[in-house]
Amino acid sequence: MTVALDKDRLVDAMKTQAAIGGTDDGGLHRLALSDADGAARDWFVEQLRKLDLTVRIDEFGNIFGRRPGTDPDAPPVLVGSHLDSQPNGGIYDGQLGVVAGLELLRTLDDEGIETGHPIEIVNWTNEEGSRFQPGLQGSGVWSGEFDLQTEYDRTDRDGVRLLDELERIGYRGDTPAEPTEEYEAYFELHIEQGPYLEQSGNDVGVVTGVVGLSWGEVTFTGEANHAGSTPMHLRYDAGVPAAELLVQIRRLPGRIGERTVGTVGSVDVEPDSINIIPETATVTWDVRDPSDDVVDRAVDRLSAEAEAAAGREGVDYEIEEAARTGSAEFDEDCVETVQRVADEFGYESMRLLSGGNHDASHVNEVCDSAMVFAVSEGGKSHTPEEFTSWGDCYKAANTVANATLATAIDDEESTNSRRRIAADE
Amino acid sequence: MTVALDKDRLVDAMKTQAAIGGTDDGGLHRLALSDADGAARDWFVEQLRKLDLTVRIDEFGNIFGRRPGTDPDAPPVLVGSHLDSQPNGGIYDGQLGVVAGLELLRTLDDEGIETGHPIEIVNWTNEEGSRFQPGLQGSGVWSGEFDLQTEYDRTDRDGVRLLDELERIGYRGDTPAEPTEEYEAYFELHIEQGPYLEQSGNDVGVVTGVVGLSWGEVTFTGEANHAGSTPMHLRYDAGVPAAELLVQIRRLPGRIGERTVGTVGSVDVEPDSINIIPETATVTWDVRDPSDDVVDRAVDRLSAEAEAAAGREGVDYEIEEAARTGSAEFDEDCVETVQRVADEFGYESMRLLSGGNHDASHVNEVCDSAMVFAVSEGGKSHTPEEFTSWGDCYKAANTVANATLATAIDDEESTNSRRRIAADE
């Protein structure tokens, strides 16, 4: 059984939510727990209540809306994504996944379809990690990967504490931020944020997993001195090894793996004055690869480059890995369900790994998960130029909605039940 | 005729003024036209009034104190430096030159010495250029190199206008910011801010000129994109050519001139997020050489490097030179006077060029000038670690004081008068 979502209503919902925190250039500026995020959440909760769903807000602000199933023992199927955005980001990143889930629930209501399993829609708190680090925070706390109190105490650049902002916008809920019951599966639609679907001419992506990732930073410490009167051979310029490391991180993937990527997104130099030799220089790294071994090797290589560059300039350095996420492999049954649905609708699809990290990486630790990717034109994301045509939005939404429905309607024994029986044997 | 300054009084005056805006770590934080700068100026003016000098504050806040000469036609001899500091700078940069001039005037009073020429002590407004750019501002306006109104309208990082701050601290004076009469000569004592005097074991530096300088910045513009899902070959990462240019500027002096220096003091990357490929990256440059031709070639070379680096990454770039100062050659007679005085006191000295720019570069356009350098231990400056022993302060102060005195007391026809006669011939 499949349902066809209402494309006009999907587009209307996208436009409505895109206006909350929308920017003049067609982008979206809706940082986690800002007033705009609060307004987007209010709109979302209002839609859930209109559908008579049971709304649950947990103590970390994750919002759930449950549509009951007919089988009292069947664990719920979860579908959703996130409503927060990057600073001056695009309108598709996150929001499309939430709106697609909402449109599924509206369609089921319209058509009077009942499912064996309950269906829960979810909006995860602070996926982006722009205002408060780290990202994937709501799903991280919920899945038990992150500690609740530690994440409450995170502060933004102005020193504002996350918990205070959560209370201010009225989204510190009262249910535990953890899975209080078993879940059947989780499906998430997200824009690809990369060029592979467009370049290969596909309609939707069947995501089989998420690449492994390492984040960190290196700080070099030399000596601040006058740019005019300090001879070159008596300098200890922290900026130089930082720049050399940046260039090496750009070149690293070409030496280490076909799918490896390496990025320096942030550079900070102090005292940051045109005529003073930098005393400290910090560069961040972001390296990813489908293989965790390759990520290990990349970190080893960039550590060696940092040491060599510091040695050449005669400066000290400190290196610290700030985050490490192992690659995630999604459940083959869930992936197959997505694939089958895409095939049934006649959508051209390809299997691919996600280069970006998503809430599904965390949720995959709790229950079987899979993702659907929508085409990102030009691969652009985290910018107002981010674009997915309404047609491509609709195809991906139909795919995630029907994968969710197919899993929820399933009247066979659930995957998890089967697994439990197998474990008992 | 020579006078010996009072070392204890010189040290006391240094300590008194170092306490105005002094930091806990022994440094000085006295940004131009801040409250602390106002307090340092108040102290300075109070000392001038105690000596019954004629105090004059010009419309750009430069403070002059005149001690009359016996010859009504003799043009004044100017001596001084600046009282403003870098952010968290040292206590010797600038202040030592002002205090040395003050101690000369006190000593002349004590000993009842009269000079043919008047002696004027000066404190120039905003030498450092840290809060308001450009630096050397007061002497630049006074010498006619800078336009008064343009400099009035400069704003600091908070958007505060220079003129408003000048009025707020009560130092917008009423005399024109220009030489309203002829000047015989200008002498300035400054710390070296470089290592040559200490390394060669000399007591004082006889400065023969100032190197030429170019300041500017290059901004590369690529495409912001997701660090995880954008393949390496589809990136236009603005950070990479910026880093490559930085490294090339570090290496440039080794290819272009023995005395050339090249520095990137400031780096800015946007959007400055760990998982976003930089869209823009800006690096500043500071290149200096005793030869203006070499500075020209250095700017040509770094322009070519910027173009090549941008081309390799496929990004755009803009390059802009923000300031250019030709090298200055001080008057041979003034330099000789400094040399003779140093020799008379038995101070070990060496002739050298200043790698840093000083108010004397501007004043040299108005009248014959020369400088004295005091030892900078470790060559450090613009940091609380800046250090000159009281003994070295005293030697340099004695040298600049007696060079000023020798020129002011001179009862022969003045240098300028001789030059005028020569020009008439």
Tab-separated table of N, CA and C in Angstrom, chain B residues 158-238:
chain	number	residue	atom	x	y	z
B	158	ASP	N	34.257	50.048	17.152
B	158	ASP	CA	32.890	50.233	17.642
B	158	ASP	C	32.167	51.354	16.907
B	159	GLY	N	32.797	51.883	15.863
B	159	GLY	CA	32.159	52.945	15.092
B	159	GLY	C	32.275	54.329	15.720
B	160	VAL	N	33.099	54.459	16.751
B	160	VAL	CA	33.272	55.768	17.407
B	160	VAL	C	34.223	56.621	16.569
B	161	ARG	N	33.807	57.890	16.344
B	161	ARG	CA	34.577	58.768	15.465
B	161	ARG	C	35.722	59.418	16.238
B	162	LEU	N	36.864	59.523	15.567
B	162	LEU	CA	38.056	60.087	16.197
B	162	LEU	C	37.801	61.484	16.747
B	163	LEU	N	37.178	62.344	15.945
B	163	LEU	CA	36.962	63.726	16.396
B	163	LEU	C	36.140	63.770	17.676
B	164	ASP	N	35.130	62.889	17.760
B	164	ASP	CA	34.288	62.867	18.963
B	164	ASP	C	35.107	62.491	20.196
B	165	GLU	N	36.016	61.531	20.014
B	165	GLU	CA	36.851	61.111	21.135
B	165	GLU	C	37.841	62.207	21.522
B	166	LEU	N	38.362	62.907	20.512
B	166	LEU	CA	39.296	64.013	20.763
B	166	LEU	C	38.606	65.083	21.605
B	167	GLU	N	37.346	65.379	21.267
B	167	GLU	CA	36.597	66.383	22.029
B	167	GLU	C	36.224	65.852	23.412
B	168	ARG	N	35.856	64.574	23.449
B	168	ARG	CA	35.441	63.986	24.715
B	168	ARG	C	36.533	64.066	25.768
B	169	ILE	N	37.798	63.793	25.363
B	169	ILE	CA	38.880	63.836	26.355
B	169	ILE	C	39.463	65.250	26.477
B	170	GLY	N	38.877	66.196	25.735
B	170	GLY	CA	39.271	67.609	25.915
B	170	GLY	C	40.571	67.993	25.228
B	171	TYR	N	40.916	67.282	24.138
B	171	TYR	CA	42.182	67.597	23.473
B	171	TYR	C	42.042	67.990	22.005
B	172	ARG	N	40.870	68.541	21.646
B	172	ARG	CA	40.800	69.212	20.348
B	172	ARG	C	41.191	70.665	20.616
B	173	GLY	N	42.426	70.989	20.282
B	173	GLY	CA	42.937	72.340	20.566
B	173	GLY	C	42.513	73.337	19.521
B	174	ASP	N	43.057	74.555	19.638
B	174	ASP	CA	42.587	75.604	18.726
B	174	ASP	C	43.664	76.159	17.803
B	175	THR	N	44.876	75.647	17.896
B	175	THR	CA	45.881	76.136	16.928
B	175	THR	C	45.885	75.177	15.733
B	176	PRO	N	46.279	75.696	14.561
B	176	PRO	CA	46.242	74.840	13.368
B	176	PRO	C	47.176	73.630	13.504
B	177	ALA	N	46.737	72.480	12.973
B	177	ALA	CA	47.585	71.281	13.001
B	177	ALA	C	48.522	71.327	11.804
B	178	GLU	N	49.477	72.206	11.880
B	178	GLU	CA	50.457	72.373	10.804
B	178	GLU	C	51.622	73.181	11.354
B	179	PRO	N	52.782	73.135	10.703
B	179	PRO	CA	53.911	73.941	11.163
B	179	PRO	C	53.619	75.407	10.812
B	180	THR	N	53.386	76.215	11.835
B	180	THR	CA	53.035	77.622	11.579
B	180	THR	C	54.285	78.484	11.486
B	181	GLU	N	55.414	77.860	11.648
B	181	GLU	CA	56.674	78.589	11.491
B	181	GLU	C	57.722	77.584	11.033
B	182	GLU	N	58.924	78.089	10.811
B	182	GLU	CA	60.009	77.213	10.398
B	182	GLU	C	60.556	76.465	11.618
B	183	TYR	N	61.010	75.221	11.407
B	183	TYR	CA	61.645	74.467	12.493
B	183	TYR	C	63.099	74.184	12.149
B	184	GLU	N	63.941	74.283	13.153
B	184	GLU	CA	65.368	74.062	12.942
B	184	GLU	C	65.671	72.574	12.731
B	185	ALA	N	65.084	71.755	13.572
B	185	ALA	CA	65.362	70.310	13.503
B	185	ALA	C	64.395	69.566	14.418
B	186	TYR	N	64.328	68.228	14.241
B	186	TYR	CA	63.508	67.372	15.111
B	186	TYR	C	64.335	66.173	15.531
B	187	PHE	N	64.350	65.911	16.817
B	187	PHE	CA	65.042	64.724	17.340
B	187	PHE	C	64.040	63.844	18.083
B	188	GLU	N	64.117	62.549	17.834
B	188	GLU	CA	63.202	61.619	18.499
B	188	GLU	C	63.963	60.407	19.009
B	189	LEU	N	63.735	60.137	20.277
B	189	LEU	CA	64.243	58.892	20.863
B	189	LEU	C	63.116	57.874	20.872
B	190	HIS	N	63.427	56.660	20.463
B	190	HIS	CA	62.449	55.574	20.491
B	190	HIS	C	63.204	54.293	20.806
B	191	ILE	N	62.496	53.319	21.404
B	191	ILE	CA	63.145	52.016	21.550
B	191	ILE	C	63.278	51.388	20.169
B	192	GLU	N	64.312	50.514	20.026
B	192	GLU	CA	64.592	49.965	18.692
B	192	GLU	C	63.470	49.055	18.201
B	193	GLN	N	62.882	48.278	19.101
B	193	GLN	CA	61.853	47.285	18.725
B	193	GLN	C	62.421	46.221	17.814
B	194	GLY	N	63.725	46.076	17.845
B	194	GLY	CA	64.414	45.063	17.058
B	194	GLY	C	65.642	44.638	17.834
B	195	PRO	N	66.357	43.630	17.345
B	195	PRO	CA	67.410	43.005	18.149
B	195	PRO	C	68.834	43.493	17.860
B	196	TYR	N	69.010	44.406	16.886
B	196	TYR	CA	70.369	44.661	16.406
B	196	TYR	C	71.285	45.263	17.470
B	197	LEU	N	70.781	46.250	18.240
B	197	LEU	CA	71.643	46.885	19.242
B	197	LEU	C	72.083	45.870	20.293
B	198	GLU	N	71.135	45.089	20.796
B	198	GLU	CA	71.493	44.121	21.828
B	198	GLU	C	72.466	43.074	21.285
B	199	GLN	N	72.173	42.572	20.088
B	199	GLN	CA	73.021	41.511	19.527
B	199	GLN	C	74.434	41.990	19.244
B	200	SER	N	74.582	43.280	18.901
B	200	SER	CA	75.917	43.798	18.574
B	200	SER	C	76.568	44.418	19.802
B	201	GLY	N	75.894	44.395	20.931
B	201	GLY	CA	76.486	44.904	22.170
B	201	GLY	C	76.624	46.414	22.214
B	202	ASN	N	75.780	47.128	21.497
B	202	ASN	CA	75.852	48.587	21.503
B	202	ASN	C	74.924	49.192	22.549
B	203	ASP	N	75.230	50.460	22.941
B	203	ASP	CA	74.439	51.166	23.949
B	203	ASP	C	73.277	51.942	23.319
B	204	VAL	N	73.572	52.585	22.221
B	204	VAL	CA	72.541	53.389	21.544
B	204	VAL	C	72.651	53.209	20.035
B	205	GLY	N	71.550	53.493	19.345
B	205	GLY	CA	71.529	53.417	17.893
B	205	GLY	C	71.443	54.815	17.290
B	206	VAL	N	72.262	55.072	16.289
B	206	VAL	CA	72.220	56.332	15.555
B	206	VAL	C	71.452	56.031	14.268
B	207	VAL	N	70.202	56.494	14.224
B	207	VAL	CA	69.303	56.069	13.147
B	207	VAL	C	69.488	56.986	11.931
B	208	THR	N	69.790	56.376	10.806
B	208	THR	CA	70.089	57.171	9.618
B	208	THR	C	68.883	57.306	8.689
B	209	GLY	N	67.827	56.562	8.979
B	209	GLY	CA	66.648	56.658	8.120
B	209	GLY	C	65.641	55.574	8.483
B	210	VAL	N	64.563	55.531	7.735
B	210	VAL	CA	63.491	54.573	7.985
B	210	VAL	C	63.239	53.806	6.690
B	211	VAL	N	63.037	52.492	6.800
B	211	VAL	CA	62.805	51.675	5.606
B	211	VAL	C	61.480	52.031	4.944
B	212	GLY	N	61.373	51.716	3.671
B	212	GLY	CA	60.106	51.880	2.955
B	212	GLY	C	59.154	50.760	3.320
B	213	LEU	N	57.862	51.016	3.178
B	213	LEU	CA	56.851	50.066	3.668
B	213	LEU	C	55.654	50.007	2.731
B	214	SER	N	55.101	48.827	2.581
B	214	SER	CA	53.806	48.673	1.905
B	214	SER	C	52.897	47.836	2.782
B	215	TRP	N	51.685	48.323	2.976
B	215	TRP	CA	50.634	47.565	3.657
B	215	TRP	C	49.507	47.327	2.658
B	216	GLY	N	48.863	46.181	2.796
B	216	GLY	CA	47.725	45.924	1.926
B	216	GLY	C	47.019	44.648	2.330
B	217	GLU	N	45.997	44.295	1.554
B	217	GLU	CA	45.330	43.028	1.838
B	217	GLU	C	44.790	42.392	0.568
B	218	VAL	N	44.704	41.073	0.604
B	218	VAL	CA	44.172	40.293	-0.506
B	218	VAL	C	42.971	39.513	0.018
B	219	THR	N	41.846	39.621	-0.685
B	219	THR	CA	40.654	38.846	-0.322
B	219	THR	C	40.344	37.857	-1.440
B	220	PHE	N	40.317	36.594	-1.088
B	220	PHE	CA	39.945	35.544	-2.026
B	220	PHE	C	38.463	35.199	-1.824
B	221	THR	N	37.747	34.964	-2.912
B	221	THR	CA	36.328	34.629	-2.813
B	221	THR	C	36.027	33.352	-3.580
B	222	GLY	N	35.639	32.322	-2.836
B	222	GLY	CA	35.282	31.043	-3.442
B	222	GLY	C	33.816	30.759	-3.210
B	223	GLU	N	33.504	29.521	-2.827
B	223	GLU	CA	32.107	29.150	-2.581
B	223	GLU	C	31.984	28.424	-1.246
B	224	ALA	N	31.096	28.960	-0.387
B	224	ALA	CA	30.800	28.268	0.862
B	224	ALA	C	30.062	26.985	0.528
B	225	ASN	N	30.427	25.893	1.179
B	225	ASN	CA	29.743	24.646	0.926
B	225	ASN	C	29.990	23.686	2.075
B	226	HIS	N	29.224	22.614	2.081
B	226	HIS	CA	29.282	21.661	3.188
B	226	HIS	C	30.607	20.893	3.170
B	227	ALA	N	31.261	20.867	4.330
B	227	ALA	CA	32.583	20.242	4.409
B	227	ALA	C	32.526	18.726	4.274
B	228	GLY	N	31.371	18.138	4.513
B	228	GLY	CA	31.283	16.679	4.455
B	228	GLY	C	30.883	16.153	3.093
B	229	SER	N	29.971	16.840	2.442
B	229	SER	CA	29.356	16.256	1.254
B	229	SER	C	29.833	16.873	-0.057
B	230	THR	N	30.823	17.760	0.015
B	230	THR	CA	31.339	18.357	-1.216
B	230	THR	C	32.657	17.678	-1.584
B	231	PRO	N	32.687	16.971	-2.717
B	231	PRO	CA	33.932	16.286	-3.099
B	231	PRO	C	35.074	17.287	-3.274
B	232	MET	N	36.288	16.827	-3.043
B	232	MET	CA	37.440	17.736	-3.085
B	232	MET	C	37.569	18.438	-4.434
B	233	HIS	N	37.278	17.727	-5.520
B	233	HIS	CA	37.521	18.317	-6.842
B	233	HIS	C	36.430	19.320	-7.230
B	234	LEU	N	35.369	19.436	-6.423
B	234	LEU	CA	34.316	20.415	-6.736
B	234	LEU	C	34.321	21.574	-5.738
B	235	ARG	N	35.465	21.788	-5.091
B	235	ARG	CA	35.560	22.845	-4.079
B	235	ARG	C	36.221	24.092	-4.636
B	236	TYR	N	35.782	25.224	-4.098
B	236	TYR	CA	36.432	26.497	-4.373
B	236	TYR	C	36.657	27.144	-3.013
B	237	ASP	N	37.711	26.668	-2.355
B	237	ASP	CA	37.964	26.953	-0.942
B	237	ASP	C	38.859	28.186	-0.837
B	238	ALA	N	38.280	29.314	-0.396
B	238	ALA	CA	39.022	30.579	-0.339
B	238	ALA	C	40.173	30.525	0.658
